[in-house]
């Protein structure tokens, strides 16, 4: 019995060897001197020369643009031929945004709101991308994309209410200023932790893809600094491997607070990471609203039809300070800022483009600037008068239903306020 | 020939005995107490905890077309086999592998839930949930609050195997519930066996808040019960009194519940006293009333958990008891926990709050 088993074992082993020999012979293309390799991790040929690759092994990814600094179309076949109303809505949104930035920035300096972040120099990216999207597309923003909110139809009043945290803020005064969100317009509420929205946008895109006859995509905005976060890497990789209809839109404005891009990365910007992770990628001039429009429009069509993600790196310059808590003259020259304010301003370029088309003139510009300014001033005066939400809103929405322990804490605070109300600013808040 | 066979089989038996001894010494610091009470009437079938979890996810995928299950290695059934057969049944777009990246898994799940899907994310071991800590703490837990209720990710449930397994060392043994217990907006749940695992997991999946569901991995195969076949849920935020008495209240969760049930039996046999044994089940929000009512009755309380003592969830329970039951307490609240050290490999038998450490503490408590 044991002998027989032993013999069978021997026989099997011989057979296995024979199979192994045979199998090597059936793959004549596998060679140790050049030829095709068969590793599961990569499809690539063999080479016999040892050579490292680095950032200089490839040409830099070029920057796509449609108009020059004088607002002229460089190549007529790239003219998106956007209708008049859309073009004017785009420009007016840019002006409205810059007026809102100017006045709210000043109001922070006067201590009327606690914090603010401007969008100067980046308005073109906001309206160019927003115009190319459907209002149903879901937006995940970082914080410097307010032009997208305005373009979609969020009013100055709603934005200002958020900055003041009054009772008309849909966020109920819980977050810092500029952390906007609007469910009705498909704008997911902004949060401060950088890049966290990126893998979330990818997940949301996966959910949309599974809906029958899906005609929506997700766009996710992030800065060049946020792209260094681990979540950015996660998002690129998940988007590619899980086939998600998402546009990952990087605003590369040269700085992350005080850190220049030379200290942020050593490769060819953010765009060069795209192809290496299996993303359709393009680099565009972010100061050219028409280039942004063309890129996002095509990205949208591609991503919805193929469920393949797209990475867009829009090059621009952060003209304003990082925030009201930052003085950027501490780490960059005024000449540098000046150049981007005058020669390379998206608003200026776009205005010249509209004027060439005969859609706009200096008088219209003056009038709209004034009207925009008045809207903000009037809205601010109203927002200031509105009371903040009831203090009890502090403990609502933590959970869908309030757990007993939080109910108890609310009662404790109520009791405390009954006794010590004079020490709290209750008159600024709504009451029962 | 015959003698050789006898000798060999003798050796084999010795070997088996040795292995069994080792396993016994290393992985069975508790005796499993199956649930006798059925949460619902109707047909039951014998399932271990892995099968009960699989069953809960199967029911979810069957009845909720937006439900998705994903994580590292879930496509082939998962390293603990909890997702076994689900991809074959529901397709590659509903049960799928992700790249190896925990922050990505959590963020992706939040996004799915934001867009209205039911997301069941698996983190392979609770020890590896920390890369996702930012997404869970700063994002998932605060999504509803910060948006004023406009957006939320209540459709998200993160399942993860936790706690001691006999030989898991530092990174296959942790019980991270206390880290998450400090995060308003999250629900943290730990089952003690197949019946509670199915009912609590189905509750977590349907709950409109994001949930972290911690599965004591040692119970996946060792715990088997008659589990109802039909769909049922168990309430979140509710503890369960498993044994009643008047001498002391023993509070635990997960595997530790079985240690405490045995300690209560030892106390009855050897000390002639009877104890309340409470399975907390929900760590956050937790059932203060059930625990405090019991302590008011018994006047003594012992809390036991595998996680380290300092800032473990036992501290929260002890502080609440002294605040709510001060006039009823006959002895200081006792805490028996893992030591304040990383979870060690060869020292596991000395590290765990086993029945002897709990028994000693209970002895001290009743004789105080």
mmCIF file of C-alpha atoms in Angstrom, chain A residues 156-350:
data_model
loop_
_atom_site.group_PDB
_atom_site.id
_atom_site.type_symbol
_atom_site.label_atom_id
_atom_site.label_comp_id
_atom_site.label_asym_id
_atom_site.label_seq_id
_atom_site.Cartn_x
_atom_site.Cartn_y
_atom_site.Cartn_z
ATOM 1 C CA UNK A 156 -24.751 87.097 -2.941
ATOM 2 C CA UNK A 157 -27.262 87.269 -0.080
ATOM 3 C CA UNK A 158 -26.895 83.545 0.620
ATOM 4 C CA UNK A 159 -23.096 83.746 0.536
ATOM 5 C CA UNK A 160 -22.961 86.802 2.778
ATOM 6 C CA UNK A 161 -25.397 85.185 5.237
ATOM 7 C CA UNK A 162 -22.938 82.295 5.550
ATOM 8 C CA UNK A 163 -20.043 84.665 6.241
ATOM 9 C CA UNK A 164 -22.063 86.342 8.981
ATOM 10 C CA UNK A 165 -23.440 83.050 10.339
ATOM 11 C CA UNK A 166 -26.885 84.547 10.729
ATOM 12 C CA UNK A 167 -30.117 82.569 10.991
ATOM 13 C CA UNK A 168 -30.578 82.566 7.222
ATOM 14 C CA UNK A 169 -27.312 80.693 6.678
ATOM 15 C CA UNK A 170 -28.331 77.157 5.629
ATOM 16 C CA UNK A 171 -25.225 75.970 7.515
ATOM 17 C CA UNK A 172 -26.746 77.496 10.692
ATOM 18 C CA UNK A 173 -23.636 79.509 11.523
ATOM 19 C CA UNK A 174 -21.611 76.443 12.459
ATOM 20 C CA UNK A 175 -18.671 76.815 10.067
ATOM 21 C CA UNK A 176 -16.136 79.559 9.410
ATOM 22 C CA UNK A 177 -16.856 82.065 6.611
ATOM 23 C CA UNK A 178 -16.442 80.909 2.959
ATOM 24 C CA UNK A 179 -17.424 77.330 3.874
ATOM 25 C CA UNK A 180 -20.421 77.476 1.567
ATOM 26 C CA UNK A 181 -22.719 74.636 0.547
ATOM 27 C CA UNK A 182 -25.967 74.433 -1.363
ATOM 28 C CA UNK A 183 -27.914 71.234 -1.790
ATOM 29 C CA UNK A 184 -30.374 72.747 -4.280
ATOM 30 C CA UNK A 185 -27.543 73.700 -6.663
ATOM 31 C CA UNK A 186 -25.614 70.421 -6.131
ATOM 32 C CA UNK A 187 -22.718 72.159 -4.365
ATOM 33 C CA UNK A 188 -21.407 69.949 -1.566
ATOM 34 C CA UNK A 189 -20.619 71.872 1.631
ATOM 35 C CA UNK A 190 -16.979 72.919 1.909
ATOM 36 C CA UNK A 191 -14.833 71.758 4.831
ATOM 37 C CA UNK A 192 -11.416 73.008 5.959
ATOM 38 C CA UNK A 193 -9.351 69.756 5.916
ATOM 39 C CA UNK A 194 -7.529 69.824 2.579
ATOM 40 C CA UNK A 195 -8.047 67.186 -0.117
ATOM 41 C CA UNK A 196 -10.559 65.181 1.944
ATOM 42 C CA UNK A 197 -13.178 66.031 -0.705
ATOM 43 C CA UNK A 198 -11.148 64.289 -3.400
ATOM 44 C CA UNK A 199 -11.775 60.579 -2.654
ATOM 45 C CA UNK A 200 -15.312 61.618 -1.648
ATOM 46 C CA UNK A 201 -15.893 63.097 -5.098
ATOM 47 C CA UNK A 202 -14.689 59.823 -6.617
ATOM 48 C CA UNK A 203 -17.143 57.850 -4.455
ATOM 49 C CA UNK A 204 -19.998 60.159 -5.413
ATOM 50 C CA UNK A 205 -19.093 59.698 -9.091
ATOM 51 C CA UNK A 206 -19.243 55.915 -8.630
ATOM 52 C CA UNK A 207 -22.738 56.260 -7.145
ATOM 53 C CA UNK A 208 -23.878 58.446 -10.072
ATOM 54 C CA UNK A 209 -22.440 55.976 -12.593
ATOM 55 C CA UNK A 210 -24.677 53.253 -11.178
ATOM 56 C CA UNK A 211 -27.854 55.265 -11.673
ATOM 57 C CA UNK A 212 -29.793 54.224 -14.801
ATOM 58 C CA UNK A 213 -29.122 56.421 -17.877
ATOM 59 C CA UNK A 214 -26.706 58.559 -15.917
ATOM 60 C CA UNK A 215 -26.009 61.925 -17.515
ATOM 61 C CA UNK A 216 -24.214 63.507 -14.567
ATOM 62 C CA UNK A 217 -20.586 63.740 -13.586
ATOM 63 C CA UNK A 218 -18.737 65.015 -10.538
ATOM 64 C CA UNK A 219 -16.171 67.814 -10.574
ATOM 65 C CA UNK A 220 -13.690 68.134 -7.742
ATOM 66 C CA UNK A 221 -11.599 71.287 -7.328
ATOM 67 C CA UNK A 222 -8.340 71.347 -5.348
ATOM 68 C CA UNK A 223 -5.167 73.423 -5.161
ATOM 69 C CA UNK A 224 -1.578 72.493 -6.009
ATOM 70 C CA UNK A 225 -0.777 72.296 -2.290
ATOM 71 C CA UNK A 226 -3.702 69.983 -1.499
ATOM 72 C CA UNK A 227 -2.436 67.667 -4.260
ATOM 73 C CA UNK A 228 0.429 66.739 -1.895
ATOM 74 C CA UNK A 229 -2.016 65.205 0.595
ATOM 75 C CA UNK A 230 -2.392 61.424 0.719
ATOM 76 C CA UNK A 231 -6.085 61.817 -0.109
ATOM 77 C CA UNK A 232 -5.147 63.230 -3.540
ATOM 78 C CA UNK A 233 -3.176 60.092 -4.301
ATOM 79 C CA UNK A 234 -6.082 57.965 -3.097
ATOM 80 C CA UNK A 235 -8.498 59.883 -5.302
ATOM 81 C CA UNK A 236 -6.390 59.591 -8.481
ATOM 82 C CA UNK A 237 -5.913 55.866 -7.977
ATOM 83 C CA UNK A 238 -9.505 55.038 -6.963
ATOM 84 C CA UNK A 239 -10.916 57.148 -9.825
ATOM 85 C CA UNK A 240 -8.821 55.229 -12.355
ATOM 86 C CA UNK A 241 -9.178 51.693 -10.990
ATOM 87 C CA UNK A 242 -12.907 52.001 -10.267
ATOM 88 C CA UNK A 243 -13.791 53.786 -13.542
ATOM 89 C CA UNK A 244 -15.509 56.869 -12.148
ATOM 90 C CA UNK A 245 -17.069 59.770 -14.102
ATOM 91 C CA UNK A 246 -15.151 62.472 -12.234
ATOM 92 C CA UNK A 247 -13.231 65.561 -13.330
ATOM 93 C CA UNK A 248 -10.355 66.286 -10.960
ATOM 94 C CA UNK A 249 -9.681 70.001 -11.443
ATOM 95 C CA UNK A 250 -6.442 71.350 -9.984
ATOM 96 C CA UNK A 251 -6.034 75.092 -9.522
ATOM 97 C CA UNK A 252 -2.255 75.455 -9.676
ATOM 98 C CA UNK A 253 -1.821 79.071 -8.542
ATOM 99 C CA UNK A 254 1.844 78.811 -7.592
ATOM 100 C CA UNK A 255 1.457 78.962 -3.806
ATOM 101 C CA UNK A 256 0.084 77.059 -0.834
ATOM 102 C CA UNK A 257 -0.078 79.899 1.718
ATOM 103 C CA UNK A 258 3.638 80.877 1.658
ATOM 104 C CA UNK A 259 5.006 77.677 0.126
ATOM 105 C CA UNK A 260 5.963 78.067 -3.544
ATOM 106 C CA UNK A 261 5.447 75.107 -5.894
ATOM 107 C CA UNK A 262 9.241 74.569 -5.957
ATOM 108 C CA UNK A 263 8.897 73.390 -2.358
ATOM 109 C CA UNK A 264 5.652 71.530 -3.039
ATOM 110 C CA UNK A 265 6.897 69.130 -5.760
ATOM 111 C CA UNK A 266 9.832 68.455 -8.087
ATOM 112 C CA UNK A 267 8.029 66.820 -11.005
ATOM 113 C CA UNK A 268 6.220 68.513 -13.892
ATOM 114 C CA UNK A 269 3.425 69.958 -11.786
ATOM 115 C CA UNK A 270 0.270 68.007 -10.998
ATOM 116 C CA UNK A 271 -0.635 67.108 -14.600
ATOM 117 C CA UNK A 272 2.350 64.777 -15.036
ATOM 118 C CA UNK A 273 0.956 62.564 -12.274
ATOM 119 C CA UNK A 274 -2.221 61.923 -14.284
ATOM 120 C CA UNK A 275 -1.014 59.631 -17.079
ATOM 121 C CA UNK A 276 1.160 57.707 -14.612
ATOM 122 C CA UNK A 277 -1.998 56.810 -12.693
ATOM 123 C CA UNK A 278 -4.152 56.085 -15.710
ATOM 124 C CA UNK A 279 -6.017 59.410 -15.889
ATOM 125 C CA UNK A 280 -6.883 61.310 -19.063
ATOM 126 C CA UNK A 281 -4.953 64.507 -18.466
ATOM 127 C CA UNK A 282 -4.654 68.029 -19.822
ATOM 128 C CA UNK A 283 -2.876 71.193 -18.681
ATOM 129 C CA UNK A 284 -4.583 74.468 -19.456
ATOM 130 C CA UNK A 285 -4.210 78.220 -19.052
ATOM 131 C CA UNK A 286 -6.375 78.993 -16.039
ATOM 132 C CA UNK A 287 -6.374 82.693 -16.870
ATOM 133 C CA UNK A 288 -8.172 81.911 -20.139
ATOM 134 C CA UNK A 289 -11.872 81.231 -19.464
ATOM 135 C CA UNK A 290 -12.382 79.837 -22.970
ATOM 136 C CA UNK A 291 -9.548 77.306 -22.585
ATOM 137 C CA UNK A 292 -11.063 76.259 -19.274
ATOM 138 C CA UNK A 293 -14.502 75.995 -20.872
ATOM 139 C CA UNK A 294 -13.244 73.834 -23.768
ATOM 140 C CA UNK A 295 -11.274 71.524 -21.511
ATOM 141 C CA UNK A 296 -14.085 70.981 -18.999
ATOM 142 C CA UNK A 297 -16.711 70.562 -21.721
ATOM 143 C CA UNK A 298 -14.700 67.843 -23.443
ATOM 144 C CA UNK A 299 -13.724 66.289 -20.117
ATOM 145 C CA UNK A 300 -17.401 66.120 -19.201
ATOM 146 C CA UNK A 301 -18.363 64.372 -22.450
ATOM 147 C CA UNK A 302 -15.457 61.948 -22.171
ATOM 148 C CA UNK A 303 -15.982 61.088 -18.524
ATOM 149 C CA UNK A 304 -19.738 60.502 -18.808
ATOM 150 C CA UNK A 305 -19.514 58.478 -22.030
ATOM 151 C CA UNK A 306 -16.588 56.303 -20.904
ATOM 152 C CA UNK A 307 -16.743 56.437 -17.073
ATOM 153 C CA UNK A 308 -13.034 57.244 -17.190
ATOM 154 C CA UNK A 309 -11.758 60.059 -14.960
ATOM 155 C CA UNK A 310 -10.096 63.241 -16.241
ATOM 156 C CA UNK A 311 -7.396 65.339 -14.579
ATOM 157 C CA UNK A 312 -7.202 69.022 -15.516
ATOM 158 C CA UNK A 313 -4.372 71.191 -14.239
ATOM 159 C CA UNK A 314 -5.247 74.851 -14.693
ATOM 160 C CA UNK A 315 -2.233 77.143 -14.357
ATOM 161 C CA UNK A 316 -2.864 80.496 -12.708
ATOM 162 C CA UNK A 317 -1.570 82.855 -10.075
ATOM 163 C CA UNK A 318 -2.982 83.591 -6.627
ATOM 164 C CA UNK A 319 -3.160 87.372 -6.896
ATOM 165 C CA UNK A 320 -4.624 87.968 -3.418
ATOM 166 C CA UNK A 321 -3.283 86.965 -0.032
ATOM 167 C CA UNK A 322 -3.950 83.359 0.987
ATOM 168 C CA UNK A 323 -6.576 84.589 3.453
ATOM 169 C CA UNK A 324 -7.270 87.508 5.765
ATOM 170 C CA UNK A 325 -4.856 85.893 8.214
ATOM 171 C CA UNK A 326 -1.983 86.149 5.712
ATOM 172 C CA UNK A 327 0.260 88.972 4.419
ATOM 173 C CA UNK A 328 1.747 87.562 1.227
ATOM 174 C CA UNK A 329 4.279 90.402 0.823
ATOM 175 C CA UNK A 330 6.265 88.538 3.467
ATOM 176 C CA UNK A 331 7.199 85.849 0.929
ATOM 177 C CA UNK A 332 6.812 87.277 -2.596
ATOM 178 C CA UNK A 333 7.540 90.491 -4.497
ATOM 179 C CA UNK A 334 5.004 93.178 -5.387
ATOM 180 C CA UNK A 335 6.330 93.235 -8.994
ATOM 181 C CA UNK A 336 5.395 89.574 -9.352
ATOM 182 C CA UNK A 337 1.845 90.232 -8.140
ATOM 183 C CA UNK A 338 1.572 93.299 -10.352
ATOM 184 C CA UNK A 339 2.388 91.334 -13.507
ATOM 185 C CA UNK A 340 -0.432 88.872 -12.859
ATOM 186 C CA UNK A 341 -2.873 91.613 -11.893
ATOM 187 C CA UNK A 342 -2.346 93.567 -15.124
ATOM 188 C CA UNK A 343 -1.031 91.513 -18.046
ATOM 189 C CA UNK A 344 -2.334 88.081 -17.148
ATOM 190 C CA UNK A 345 -5.702 88.881 -15.607
ATOM 191 C CA UNK A 346 -8.460 86.515 -16.675
ATOM 192 C CA UNK A 347 -11.057 89.259 -16.230
ATOM 193 C CA UNK A 348 -9.110 91.675 -18.401
ATOM 194 C CA UNK A 349 -8.573 89.096 -21.167
ATOM 195 C CA UNK A 350 -12.190 88.048 -21.147
#
